[in-house]
Coordinates of C-alpha atoms in Angstrom, one line a residue:
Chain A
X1 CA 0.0 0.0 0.0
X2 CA 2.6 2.5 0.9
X3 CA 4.9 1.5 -1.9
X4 CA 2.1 3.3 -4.0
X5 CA 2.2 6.5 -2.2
X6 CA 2.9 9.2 -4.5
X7 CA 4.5 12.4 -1.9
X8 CA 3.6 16.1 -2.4
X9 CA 5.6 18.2 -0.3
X10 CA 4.8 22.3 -0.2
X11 CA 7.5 24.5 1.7
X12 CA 11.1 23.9 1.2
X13 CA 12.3 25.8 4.0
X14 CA 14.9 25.5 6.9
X15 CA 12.8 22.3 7.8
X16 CA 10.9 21.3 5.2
X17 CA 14.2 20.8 2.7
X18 CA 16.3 18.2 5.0
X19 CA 12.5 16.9 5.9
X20 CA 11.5 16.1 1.9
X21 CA 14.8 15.1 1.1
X22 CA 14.3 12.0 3.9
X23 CA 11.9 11.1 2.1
X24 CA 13.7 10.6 -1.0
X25 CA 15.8 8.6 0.5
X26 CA 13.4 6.6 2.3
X27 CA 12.3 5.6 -1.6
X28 CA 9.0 8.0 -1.7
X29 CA 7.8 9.2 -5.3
X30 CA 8.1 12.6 -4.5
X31 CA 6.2 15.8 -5.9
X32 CA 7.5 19.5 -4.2
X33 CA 6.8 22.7 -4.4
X34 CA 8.4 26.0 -3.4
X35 CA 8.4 29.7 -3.1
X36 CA 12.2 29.3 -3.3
X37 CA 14.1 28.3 -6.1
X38 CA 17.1 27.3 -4.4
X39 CA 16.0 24.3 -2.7
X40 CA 13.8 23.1 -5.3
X41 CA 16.6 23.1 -7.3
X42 CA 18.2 20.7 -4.7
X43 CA 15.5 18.6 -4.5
X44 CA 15.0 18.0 -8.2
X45 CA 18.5 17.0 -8.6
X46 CA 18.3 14.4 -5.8
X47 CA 15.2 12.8 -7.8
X48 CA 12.0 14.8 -6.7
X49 CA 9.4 16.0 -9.5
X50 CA 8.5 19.9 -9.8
X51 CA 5.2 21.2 -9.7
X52 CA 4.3 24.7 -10.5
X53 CA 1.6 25.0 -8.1
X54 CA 0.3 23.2 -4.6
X55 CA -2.9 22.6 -6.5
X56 CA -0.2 20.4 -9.3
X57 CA 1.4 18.8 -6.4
X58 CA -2.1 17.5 -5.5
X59 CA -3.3 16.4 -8.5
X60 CA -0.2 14.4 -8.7
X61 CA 0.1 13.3 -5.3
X62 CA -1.8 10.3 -2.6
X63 CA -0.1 12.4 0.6
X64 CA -0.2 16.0 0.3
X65 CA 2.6 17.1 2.8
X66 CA 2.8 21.1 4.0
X67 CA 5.5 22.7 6.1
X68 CA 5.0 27.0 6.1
X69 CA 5.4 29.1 8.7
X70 CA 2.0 29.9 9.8
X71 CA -1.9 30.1 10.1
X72 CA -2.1 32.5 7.2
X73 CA 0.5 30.1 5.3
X74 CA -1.4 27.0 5.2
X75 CA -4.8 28.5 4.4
X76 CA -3.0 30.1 1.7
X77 CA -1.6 26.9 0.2
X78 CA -4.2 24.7 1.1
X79 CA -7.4 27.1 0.7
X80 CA -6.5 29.5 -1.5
X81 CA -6.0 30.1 -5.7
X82 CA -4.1 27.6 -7.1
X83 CA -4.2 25.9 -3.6
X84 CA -4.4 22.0 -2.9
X85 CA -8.1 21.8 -2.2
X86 CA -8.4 22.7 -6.3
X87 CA -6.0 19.6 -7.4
X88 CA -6.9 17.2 -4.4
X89 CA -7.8 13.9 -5.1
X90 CA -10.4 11.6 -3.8
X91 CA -9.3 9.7 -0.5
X92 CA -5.8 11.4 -0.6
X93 CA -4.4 12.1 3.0
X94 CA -2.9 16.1 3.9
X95 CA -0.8 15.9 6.4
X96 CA -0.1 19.5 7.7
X97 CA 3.1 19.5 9.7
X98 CA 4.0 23.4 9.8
X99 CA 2.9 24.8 13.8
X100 CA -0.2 27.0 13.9
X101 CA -3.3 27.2 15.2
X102 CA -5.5 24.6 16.2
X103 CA -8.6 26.8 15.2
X104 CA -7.4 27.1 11.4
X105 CA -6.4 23.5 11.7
X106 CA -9.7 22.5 12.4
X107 CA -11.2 24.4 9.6
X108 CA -9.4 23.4 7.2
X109 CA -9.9 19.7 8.2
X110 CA -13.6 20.2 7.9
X111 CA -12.6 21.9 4.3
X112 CA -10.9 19.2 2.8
X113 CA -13.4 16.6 4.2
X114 CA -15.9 18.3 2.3
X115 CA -13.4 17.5 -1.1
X116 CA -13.1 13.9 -0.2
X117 CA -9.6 14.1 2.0
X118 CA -8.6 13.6 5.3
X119 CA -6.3 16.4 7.1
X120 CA -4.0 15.3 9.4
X121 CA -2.2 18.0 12.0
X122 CA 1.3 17.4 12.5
X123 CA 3.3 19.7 13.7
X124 CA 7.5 18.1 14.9
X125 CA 9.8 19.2 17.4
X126 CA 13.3 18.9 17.3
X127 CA 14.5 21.9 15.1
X128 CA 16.6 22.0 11.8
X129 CA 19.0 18.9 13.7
X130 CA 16.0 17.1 13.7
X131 CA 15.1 17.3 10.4
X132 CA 18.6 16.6 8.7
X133 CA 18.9 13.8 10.8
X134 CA 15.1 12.5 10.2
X135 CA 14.5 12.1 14.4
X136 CA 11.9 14.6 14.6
X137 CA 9.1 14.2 17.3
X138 CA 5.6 13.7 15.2
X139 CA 2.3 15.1 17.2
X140 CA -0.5 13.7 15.0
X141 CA -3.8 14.9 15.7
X142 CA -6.9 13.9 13.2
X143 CA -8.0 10.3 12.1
X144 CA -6.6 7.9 14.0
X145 CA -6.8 5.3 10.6
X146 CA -5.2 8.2 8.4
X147 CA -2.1 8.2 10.4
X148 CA -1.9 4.3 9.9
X149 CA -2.1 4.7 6.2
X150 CA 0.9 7.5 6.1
X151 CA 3.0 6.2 9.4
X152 CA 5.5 5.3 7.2
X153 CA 5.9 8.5 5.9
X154 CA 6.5 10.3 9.1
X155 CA 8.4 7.3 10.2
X156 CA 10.7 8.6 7.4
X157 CA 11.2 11.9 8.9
X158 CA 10.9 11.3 12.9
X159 CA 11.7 8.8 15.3
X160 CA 9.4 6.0 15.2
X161 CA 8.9 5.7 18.4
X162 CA 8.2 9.5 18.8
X163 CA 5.4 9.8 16.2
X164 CA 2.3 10.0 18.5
X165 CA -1.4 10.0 17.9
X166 CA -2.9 12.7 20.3
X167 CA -6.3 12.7 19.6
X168 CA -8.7 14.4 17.0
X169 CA -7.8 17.0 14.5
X170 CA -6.5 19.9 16.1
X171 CA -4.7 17.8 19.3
X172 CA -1.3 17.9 17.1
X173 CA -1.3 21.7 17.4
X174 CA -2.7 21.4 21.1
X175 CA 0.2 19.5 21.6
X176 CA 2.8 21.5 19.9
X177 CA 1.2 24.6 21.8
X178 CA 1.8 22.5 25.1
X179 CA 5.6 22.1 24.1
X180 CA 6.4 25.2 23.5
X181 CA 5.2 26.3 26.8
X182 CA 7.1 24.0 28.7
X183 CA 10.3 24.8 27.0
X184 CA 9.3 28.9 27.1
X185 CA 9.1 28.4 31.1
X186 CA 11.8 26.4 31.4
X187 CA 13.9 28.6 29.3
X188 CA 13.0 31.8 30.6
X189 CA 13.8 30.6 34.4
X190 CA 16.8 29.1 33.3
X191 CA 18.0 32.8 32.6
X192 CA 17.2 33.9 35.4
X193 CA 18.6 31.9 37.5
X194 CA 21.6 32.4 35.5
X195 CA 21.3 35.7 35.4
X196 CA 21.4 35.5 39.6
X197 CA 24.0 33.3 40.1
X198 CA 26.3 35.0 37.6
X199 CA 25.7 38.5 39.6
X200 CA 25.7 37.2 43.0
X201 CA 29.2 36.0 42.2
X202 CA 28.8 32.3 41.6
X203 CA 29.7 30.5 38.4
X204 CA 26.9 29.3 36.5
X205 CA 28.3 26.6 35.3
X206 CA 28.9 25.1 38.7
X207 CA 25.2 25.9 38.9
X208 CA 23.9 23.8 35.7
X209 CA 26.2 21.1 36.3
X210 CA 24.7 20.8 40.1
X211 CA 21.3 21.1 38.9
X212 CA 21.4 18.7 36.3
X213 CA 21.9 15.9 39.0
X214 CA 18.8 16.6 41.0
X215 CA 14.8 17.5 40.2
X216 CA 15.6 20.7 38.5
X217 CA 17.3 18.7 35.3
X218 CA 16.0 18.9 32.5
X219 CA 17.0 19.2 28.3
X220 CA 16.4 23.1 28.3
X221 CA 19.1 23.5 31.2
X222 CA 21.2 21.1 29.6
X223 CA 21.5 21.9 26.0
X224 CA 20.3 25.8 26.3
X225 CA 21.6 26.1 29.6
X226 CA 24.8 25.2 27.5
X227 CA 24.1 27.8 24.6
X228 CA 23.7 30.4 27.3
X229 CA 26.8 29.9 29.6
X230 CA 28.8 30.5 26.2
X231 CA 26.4 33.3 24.7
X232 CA 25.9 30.7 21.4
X233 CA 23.0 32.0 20.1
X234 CA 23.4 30.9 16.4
X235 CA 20.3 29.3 15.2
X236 CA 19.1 26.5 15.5
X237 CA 15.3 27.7 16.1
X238 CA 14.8 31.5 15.3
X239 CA 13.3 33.6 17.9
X240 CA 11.0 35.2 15.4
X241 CA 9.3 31.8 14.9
X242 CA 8.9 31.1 18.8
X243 CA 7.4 34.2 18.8
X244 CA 5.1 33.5 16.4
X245 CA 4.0 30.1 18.5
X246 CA 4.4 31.5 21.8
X247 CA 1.4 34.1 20.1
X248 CA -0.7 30.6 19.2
X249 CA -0.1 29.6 22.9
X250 CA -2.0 32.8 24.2
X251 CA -4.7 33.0 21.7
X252 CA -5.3 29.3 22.2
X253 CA -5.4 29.7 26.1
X254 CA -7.3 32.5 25.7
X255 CA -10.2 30.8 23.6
X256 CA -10.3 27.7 25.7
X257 CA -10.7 30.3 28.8
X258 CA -7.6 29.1 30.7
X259 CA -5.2 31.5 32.1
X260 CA -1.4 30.8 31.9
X261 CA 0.2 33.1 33.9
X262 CA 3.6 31.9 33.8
X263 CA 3.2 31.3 30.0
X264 CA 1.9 34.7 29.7
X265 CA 5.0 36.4 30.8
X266 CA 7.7 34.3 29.2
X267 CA 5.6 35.0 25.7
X268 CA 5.9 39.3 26.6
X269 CA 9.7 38.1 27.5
X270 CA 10.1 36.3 23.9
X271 CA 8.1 39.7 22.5
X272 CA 10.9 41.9 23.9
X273 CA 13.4 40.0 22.5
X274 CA 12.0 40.3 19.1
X275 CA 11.6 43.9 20.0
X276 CA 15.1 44.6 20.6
X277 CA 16.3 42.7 17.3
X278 CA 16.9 39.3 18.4
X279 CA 14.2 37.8 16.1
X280 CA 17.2 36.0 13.9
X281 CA 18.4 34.6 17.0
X282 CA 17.9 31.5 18.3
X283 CA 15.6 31.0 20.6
X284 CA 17.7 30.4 24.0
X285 CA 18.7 33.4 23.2
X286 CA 15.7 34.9 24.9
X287 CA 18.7 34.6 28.5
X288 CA 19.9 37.7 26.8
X289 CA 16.5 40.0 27.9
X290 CA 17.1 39.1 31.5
X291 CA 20.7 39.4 31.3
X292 CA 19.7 43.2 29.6
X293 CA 17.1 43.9 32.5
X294 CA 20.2 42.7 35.0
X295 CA 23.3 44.7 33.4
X296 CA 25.0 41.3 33.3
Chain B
X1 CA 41.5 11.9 60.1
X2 CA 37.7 11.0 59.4
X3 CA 37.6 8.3 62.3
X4 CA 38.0 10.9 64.5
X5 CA 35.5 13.1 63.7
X6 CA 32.7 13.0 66.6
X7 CA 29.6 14.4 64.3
X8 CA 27.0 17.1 66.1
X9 CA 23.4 16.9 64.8
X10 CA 21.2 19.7 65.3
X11 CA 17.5 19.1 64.1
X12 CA 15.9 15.8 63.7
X13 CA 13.0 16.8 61.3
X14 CA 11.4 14.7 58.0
X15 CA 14.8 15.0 56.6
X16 CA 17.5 15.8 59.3
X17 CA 16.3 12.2 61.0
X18 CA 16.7 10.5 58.2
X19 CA 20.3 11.8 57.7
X20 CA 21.5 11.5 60.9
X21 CA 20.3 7.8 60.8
X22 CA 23.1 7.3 57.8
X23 CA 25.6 9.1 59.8
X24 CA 25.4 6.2 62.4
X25 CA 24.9 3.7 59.6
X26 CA 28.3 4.6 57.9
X27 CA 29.8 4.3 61.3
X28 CA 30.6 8.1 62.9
X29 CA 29.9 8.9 66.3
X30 CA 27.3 11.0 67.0
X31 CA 25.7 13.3 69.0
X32 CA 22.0 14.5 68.1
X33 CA 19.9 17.8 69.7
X34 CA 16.3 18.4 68.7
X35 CA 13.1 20.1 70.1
X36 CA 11.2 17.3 69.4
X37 CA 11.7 14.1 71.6
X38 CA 9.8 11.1 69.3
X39 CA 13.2 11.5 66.8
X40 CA 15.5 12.0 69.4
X41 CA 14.6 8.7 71.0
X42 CA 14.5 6.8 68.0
X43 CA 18.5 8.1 67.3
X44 CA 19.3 7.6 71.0
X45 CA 18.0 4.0 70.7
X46 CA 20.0 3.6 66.8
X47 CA 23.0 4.5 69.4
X48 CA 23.5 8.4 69.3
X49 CA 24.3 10.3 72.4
X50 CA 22.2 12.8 73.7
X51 CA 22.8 16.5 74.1
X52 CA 20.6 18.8 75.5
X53 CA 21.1 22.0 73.5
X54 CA 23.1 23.2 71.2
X55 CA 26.2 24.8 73.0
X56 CA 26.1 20.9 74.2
X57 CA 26.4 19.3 71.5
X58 CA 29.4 21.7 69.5
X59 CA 31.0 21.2 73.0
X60 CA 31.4 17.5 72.3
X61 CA 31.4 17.9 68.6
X62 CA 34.1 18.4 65.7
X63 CA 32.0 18.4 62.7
X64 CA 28.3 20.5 64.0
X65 CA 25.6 19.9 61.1
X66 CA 22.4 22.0 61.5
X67 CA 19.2 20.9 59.4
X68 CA 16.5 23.3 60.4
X69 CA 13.3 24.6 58.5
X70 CA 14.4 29.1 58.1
X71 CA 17.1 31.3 58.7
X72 CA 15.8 32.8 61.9
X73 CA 15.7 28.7 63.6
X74 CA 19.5 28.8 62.1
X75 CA 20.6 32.1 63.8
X76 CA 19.4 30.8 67.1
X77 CA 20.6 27.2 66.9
X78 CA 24.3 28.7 66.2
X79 CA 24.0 32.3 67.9
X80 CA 21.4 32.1 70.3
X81 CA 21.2 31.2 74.0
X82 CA 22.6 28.1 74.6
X83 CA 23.5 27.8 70.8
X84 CA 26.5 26.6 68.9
X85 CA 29.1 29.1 69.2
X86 CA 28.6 29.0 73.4
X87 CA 30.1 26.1 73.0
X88 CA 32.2 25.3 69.5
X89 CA 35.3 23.8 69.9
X90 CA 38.4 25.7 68.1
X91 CA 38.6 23.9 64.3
X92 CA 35.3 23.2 64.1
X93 CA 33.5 22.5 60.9
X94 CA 29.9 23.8 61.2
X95 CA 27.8 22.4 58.3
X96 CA 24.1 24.4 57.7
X97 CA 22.5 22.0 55.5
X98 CA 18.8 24.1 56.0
X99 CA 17.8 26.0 53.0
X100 CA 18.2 29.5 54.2
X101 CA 19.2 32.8 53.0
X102 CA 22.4 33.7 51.6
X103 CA 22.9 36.6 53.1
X104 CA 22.6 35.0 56.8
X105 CA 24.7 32.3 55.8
X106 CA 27.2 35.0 55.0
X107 CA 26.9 37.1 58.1
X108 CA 27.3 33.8 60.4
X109 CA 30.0 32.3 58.4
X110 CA 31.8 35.3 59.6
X111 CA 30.6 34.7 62.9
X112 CA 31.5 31.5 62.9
X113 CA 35.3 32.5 61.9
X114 CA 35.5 34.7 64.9
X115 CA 34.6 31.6 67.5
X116 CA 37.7 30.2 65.3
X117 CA 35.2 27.8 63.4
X118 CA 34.5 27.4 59.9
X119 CA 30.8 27.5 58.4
X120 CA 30.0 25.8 55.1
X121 CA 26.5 26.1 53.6
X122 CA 25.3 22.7 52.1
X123 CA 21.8 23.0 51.8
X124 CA 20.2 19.7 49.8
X125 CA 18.0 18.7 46.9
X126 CA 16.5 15.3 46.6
X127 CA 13.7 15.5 49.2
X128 CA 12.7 13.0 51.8
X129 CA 13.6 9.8 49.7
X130 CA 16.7 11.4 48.9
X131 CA 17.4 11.6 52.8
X132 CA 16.2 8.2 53.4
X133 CA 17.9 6.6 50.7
X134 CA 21.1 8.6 51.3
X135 CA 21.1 10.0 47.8
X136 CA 20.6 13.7 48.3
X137 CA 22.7 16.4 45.9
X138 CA 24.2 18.3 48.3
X139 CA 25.2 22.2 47.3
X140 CA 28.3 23.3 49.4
X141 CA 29.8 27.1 49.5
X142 CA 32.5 28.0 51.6
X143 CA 35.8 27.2 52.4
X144 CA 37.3 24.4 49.8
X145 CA 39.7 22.7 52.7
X146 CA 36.7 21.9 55.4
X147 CA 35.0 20.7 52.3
X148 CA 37.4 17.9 51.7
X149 CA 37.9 17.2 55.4
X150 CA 33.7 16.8 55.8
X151 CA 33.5 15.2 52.5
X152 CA 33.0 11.6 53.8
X153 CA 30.5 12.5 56.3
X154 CA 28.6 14.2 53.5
X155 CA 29.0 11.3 51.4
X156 CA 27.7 9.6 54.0
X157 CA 24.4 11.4 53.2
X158 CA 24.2 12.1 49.9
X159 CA 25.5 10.7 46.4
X160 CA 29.0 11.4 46.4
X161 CA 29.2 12.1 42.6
X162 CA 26.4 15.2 43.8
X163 CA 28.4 16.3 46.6
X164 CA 29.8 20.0 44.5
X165 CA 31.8 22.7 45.6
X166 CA 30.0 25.6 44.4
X167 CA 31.9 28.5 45.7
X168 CA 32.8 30.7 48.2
X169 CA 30.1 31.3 51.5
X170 CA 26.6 31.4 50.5
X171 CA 27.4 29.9 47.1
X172 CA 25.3 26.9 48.4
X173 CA 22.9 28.6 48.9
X174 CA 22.2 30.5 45.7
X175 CA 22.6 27.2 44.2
X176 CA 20.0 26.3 45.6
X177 CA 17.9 29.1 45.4
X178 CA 18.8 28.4 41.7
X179 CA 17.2 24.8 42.1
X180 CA 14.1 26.2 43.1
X181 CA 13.6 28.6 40.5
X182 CA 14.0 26.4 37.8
X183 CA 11.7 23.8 39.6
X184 CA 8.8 26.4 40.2
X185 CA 9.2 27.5 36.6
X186 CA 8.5 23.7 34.8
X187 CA 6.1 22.8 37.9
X188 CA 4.2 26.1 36.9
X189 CA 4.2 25.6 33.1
X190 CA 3.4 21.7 32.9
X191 CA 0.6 23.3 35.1
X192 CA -0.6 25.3 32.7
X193 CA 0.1 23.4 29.8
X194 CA -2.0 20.4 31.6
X195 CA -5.0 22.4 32.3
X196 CA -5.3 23.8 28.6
X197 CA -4.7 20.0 26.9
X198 CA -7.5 19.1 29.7
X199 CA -9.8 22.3 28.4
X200 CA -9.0 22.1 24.9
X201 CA -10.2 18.1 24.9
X202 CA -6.9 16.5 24.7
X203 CA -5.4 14.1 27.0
X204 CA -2.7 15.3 29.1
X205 CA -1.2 11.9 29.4
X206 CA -0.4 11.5 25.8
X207 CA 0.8 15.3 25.9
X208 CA 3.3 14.3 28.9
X209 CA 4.1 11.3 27.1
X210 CA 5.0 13.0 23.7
X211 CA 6.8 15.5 25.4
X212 CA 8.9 13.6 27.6
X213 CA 10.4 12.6 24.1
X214 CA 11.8 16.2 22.9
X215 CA 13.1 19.3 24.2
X216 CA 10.1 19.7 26.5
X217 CA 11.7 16.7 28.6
X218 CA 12.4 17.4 32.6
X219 CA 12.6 15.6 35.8
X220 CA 9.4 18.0 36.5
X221 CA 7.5 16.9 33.9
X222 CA 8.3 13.2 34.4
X223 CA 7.7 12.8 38.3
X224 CA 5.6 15.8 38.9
X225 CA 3.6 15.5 35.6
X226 CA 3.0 11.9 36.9
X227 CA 1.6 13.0 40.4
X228 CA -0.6 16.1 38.7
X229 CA -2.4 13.4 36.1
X230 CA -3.3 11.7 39.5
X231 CA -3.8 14.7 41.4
X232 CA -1.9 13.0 43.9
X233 CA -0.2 15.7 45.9
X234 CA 0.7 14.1 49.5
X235 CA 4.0 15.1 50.2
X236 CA 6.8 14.6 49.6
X237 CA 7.9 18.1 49.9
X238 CA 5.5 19.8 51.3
X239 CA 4.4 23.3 49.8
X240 CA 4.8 25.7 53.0
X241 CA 8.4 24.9 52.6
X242 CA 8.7 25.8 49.1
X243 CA 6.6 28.5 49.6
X244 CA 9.7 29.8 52.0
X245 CA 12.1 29.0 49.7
X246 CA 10.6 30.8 46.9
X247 CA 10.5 33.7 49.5
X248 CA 14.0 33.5 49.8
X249 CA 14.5 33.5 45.7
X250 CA 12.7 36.9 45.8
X251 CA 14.6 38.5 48.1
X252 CA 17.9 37.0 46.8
X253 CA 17.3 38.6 43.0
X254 CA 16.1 41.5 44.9
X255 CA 19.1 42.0 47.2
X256 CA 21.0 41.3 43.9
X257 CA 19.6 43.8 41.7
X258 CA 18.2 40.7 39.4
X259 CA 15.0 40.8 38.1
X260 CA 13.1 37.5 37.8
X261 CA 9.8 38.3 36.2
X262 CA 9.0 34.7 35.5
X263 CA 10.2 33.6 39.0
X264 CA 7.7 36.0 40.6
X265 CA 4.5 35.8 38.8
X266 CA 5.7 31.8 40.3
X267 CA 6.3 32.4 44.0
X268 CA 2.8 34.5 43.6
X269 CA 1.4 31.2 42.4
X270 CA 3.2 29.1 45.3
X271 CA 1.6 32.2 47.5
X272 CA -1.8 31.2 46.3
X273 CA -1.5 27.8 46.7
X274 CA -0.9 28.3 50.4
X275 CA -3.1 30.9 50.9
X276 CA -6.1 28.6 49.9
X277 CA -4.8 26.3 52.8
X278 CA -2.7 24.2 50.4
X279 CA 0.8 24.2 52.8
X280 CA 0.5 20.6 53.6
X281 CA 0.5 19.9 50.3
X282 CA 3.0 18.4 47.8
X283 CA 4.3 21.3 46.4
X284 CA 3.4 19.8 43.1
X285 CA 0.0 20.6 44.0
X286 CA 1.2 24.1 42.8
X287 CA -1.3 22.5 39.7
X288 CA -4.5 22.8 42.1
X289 CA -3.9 26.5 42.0
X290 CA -4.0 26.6 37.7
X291 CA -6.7 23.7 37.4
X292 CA -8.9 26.1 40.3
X293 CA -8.7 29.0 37.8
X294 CA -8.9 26.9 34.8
X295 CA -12.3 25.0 36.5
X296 CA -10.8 22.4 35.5

């Protein structure tokens, strides 16, 4: 069955590239599409067909594969002129892996139900590493039978083991939303505590390496924590992109009426660091606002 | 050198009992002081002398540890009536192993070196079972030499691999004012991120589960994420505690000219939680305080 998969894939970006180009490799007929020559150029040459539009990508295509930056993104290549929901076939599966928000998501699922397809969210942590090295995390929200059908697929780009079914169509984004939060707050005391240690004369690094061996461990302190102690803040995951989620994170909490005030803060925090022109940074470089506030 | 040591244990509470227990385990002589008798007895019976104050017990003591619940029941165990410098002996290692404030530490450090003692902070992380088990990280500041000479008698309490020199007086402490910032901040987000999966329709299991696999992962969300799915919250570590140590943090950044935005808007939380008659509480019950808000 999956042999027979033909793969669309929209959105050759900083992910999307390394994450299509798996599937080349994992033997996939693949169909992409691009605002950016550059890497459809790469992808041709390693064996991928062009299409001129998302709604070509569909006609040719079983799985219809998107990875955009956001909300506005995905209605735009799935919804709009030219779009997939023009070209889609009958039964075909779209599997929607770029972060936004679970409110669009489940619209657009409704949409292409009413043109025959399924809509899978789908959204992957694990940054650019990740997707070069094809061990993304997977969280899969829509048709629980869907995800069967294309597991192989996302098996080709994430960890196996990692590619979870959350629940119904929107629970992928829920998810994502959920993840971002607990890194954000984990992120943002992490500086601070930093931030402390370094001004009340004790070396930070003593500090992360003791913490790590106790309650407080976790990744963020160890492989931010690490970023931070040497002011590394080459990306990696762009600032202006956490932003961006951190924003789905409030509206989300907002419409299902539950207040996050912790969240709230680290997301103003992550908005001053955009302010101040850290957007192209990565993210853990969000230490840098409290170190600001702190003169250290 | 170590055989010699008689040890002085001041403060037989849910943890220092435990501790001092392993001190007679691993063999050192010891001699215990406590207001309350139940422990005292149960040490006098596992073979520790008796003393009945403080003064007492540094008099007979070359190695004094305290284990108290604040900084005011440290100042008068070590400079009060009948307290430890009435009686310390001249090379004295005092050991504060209560989570108190650096600043105090400081103050009766110097104290301490005027009595012609020396005062290391070495406040803990690991909890209850940590004491029990003998497995506790233990966060030392102060002088590197009495380190080395108390290291066994430490080791005796703690895993020896988590026994770190932080830095000079104090450093122990705002190591491990460190440690509970960046516990409050996970705690607080997984929280938040549970009680908008549970609003939003999604199950907060799978959530935990999926992101115990990426960069979300932390000790928090694994052991504490466990207890909040069960809305299990016996203690453990029980919030009126944390609720003082979170006290501490804010005065800490405070007195260092640090601002900790995310930290606060935490302790505030920890506040709440004790306000609405939570102190008894696991601390991870911190979640009762978002799921109240949430109605969820």
């Amino acid at each position: 069955m999956t042999e027979r998969e033909t793969v669309g894939f929209i959105g050759l970006g900083l992910m999307g590239k390394p994450m299509a180009l798996n599937l080349l490799k994992a033997g996939f007929p693949l169909v992409v599409h691009s605002r950016s020559r550059g890497p459809v150029e790469t992808l041709a040459l390693a064996g991928a067909r062009v299409a001129a539009s998302p709604a070509e990508v569909a006609r040719e295509a079983t799985v219809v594969i998107t990875m955009v930056p956001d909300s506005p993104d995905v209605e735009l290549v799935l919804a709009g002129a030219n779009g997939v929901f023009e070209g889609v076939r009958k039964g075909a599966v779209l599997i929607d892996m770029s972060s936004i928000s679970p409110v669009v998501t489940r619209r657009l699922s409704a949409e292409a139900a009413g043109h025959g397809a399924t809509l899978l969210d789908a959204p992957v942590s694990g940054g650019e590493i990740g997707a070069i090295q094809g061990t993304l995390s997977i969280m899969v929200g829509g048709d629980a039978t869907a995800l069967e059908r294309v597991r192989p697929i996302l098996n080709a780009m994430g960890n196996p083991e990692r590619v979870i079914h959350i629940g119904e169509s929107g629970a992928g984004q829920i998810c994502k939303v959920c993840n971002q939060m607990a890194i954000g707050g984990a992120l943002a005391v992490v500086s601070e505590l930093m931030a402390l240690a370094t001004k009340a004369g004790v070396d930070p690094a003593k500090v992360r390496e003791a913490l790590l061996g106790g309650f407080a461990a976790s990744r963020v302190l160890e492989v931010h924590g690490e970023r931070i102690l040497k002011r590394n803040y080459k990306p990696g995951f762009r600032a202006g992109l956490y932003h961006k989620d951190m924003g789905i994170a409030m509206e989300t909490a907002r419409s299902c009426g539950v207040p996050v005030p912790v969240s709230a803060v680290v997301a103003q925090l992550v908005g001053a660091m955009v302010a101040s022109g850290h957007a192209g940074d990565d993210y853990s470089g969000l230490a840098q606002v409290l170190f600001e506030m702190a003169r250290v």
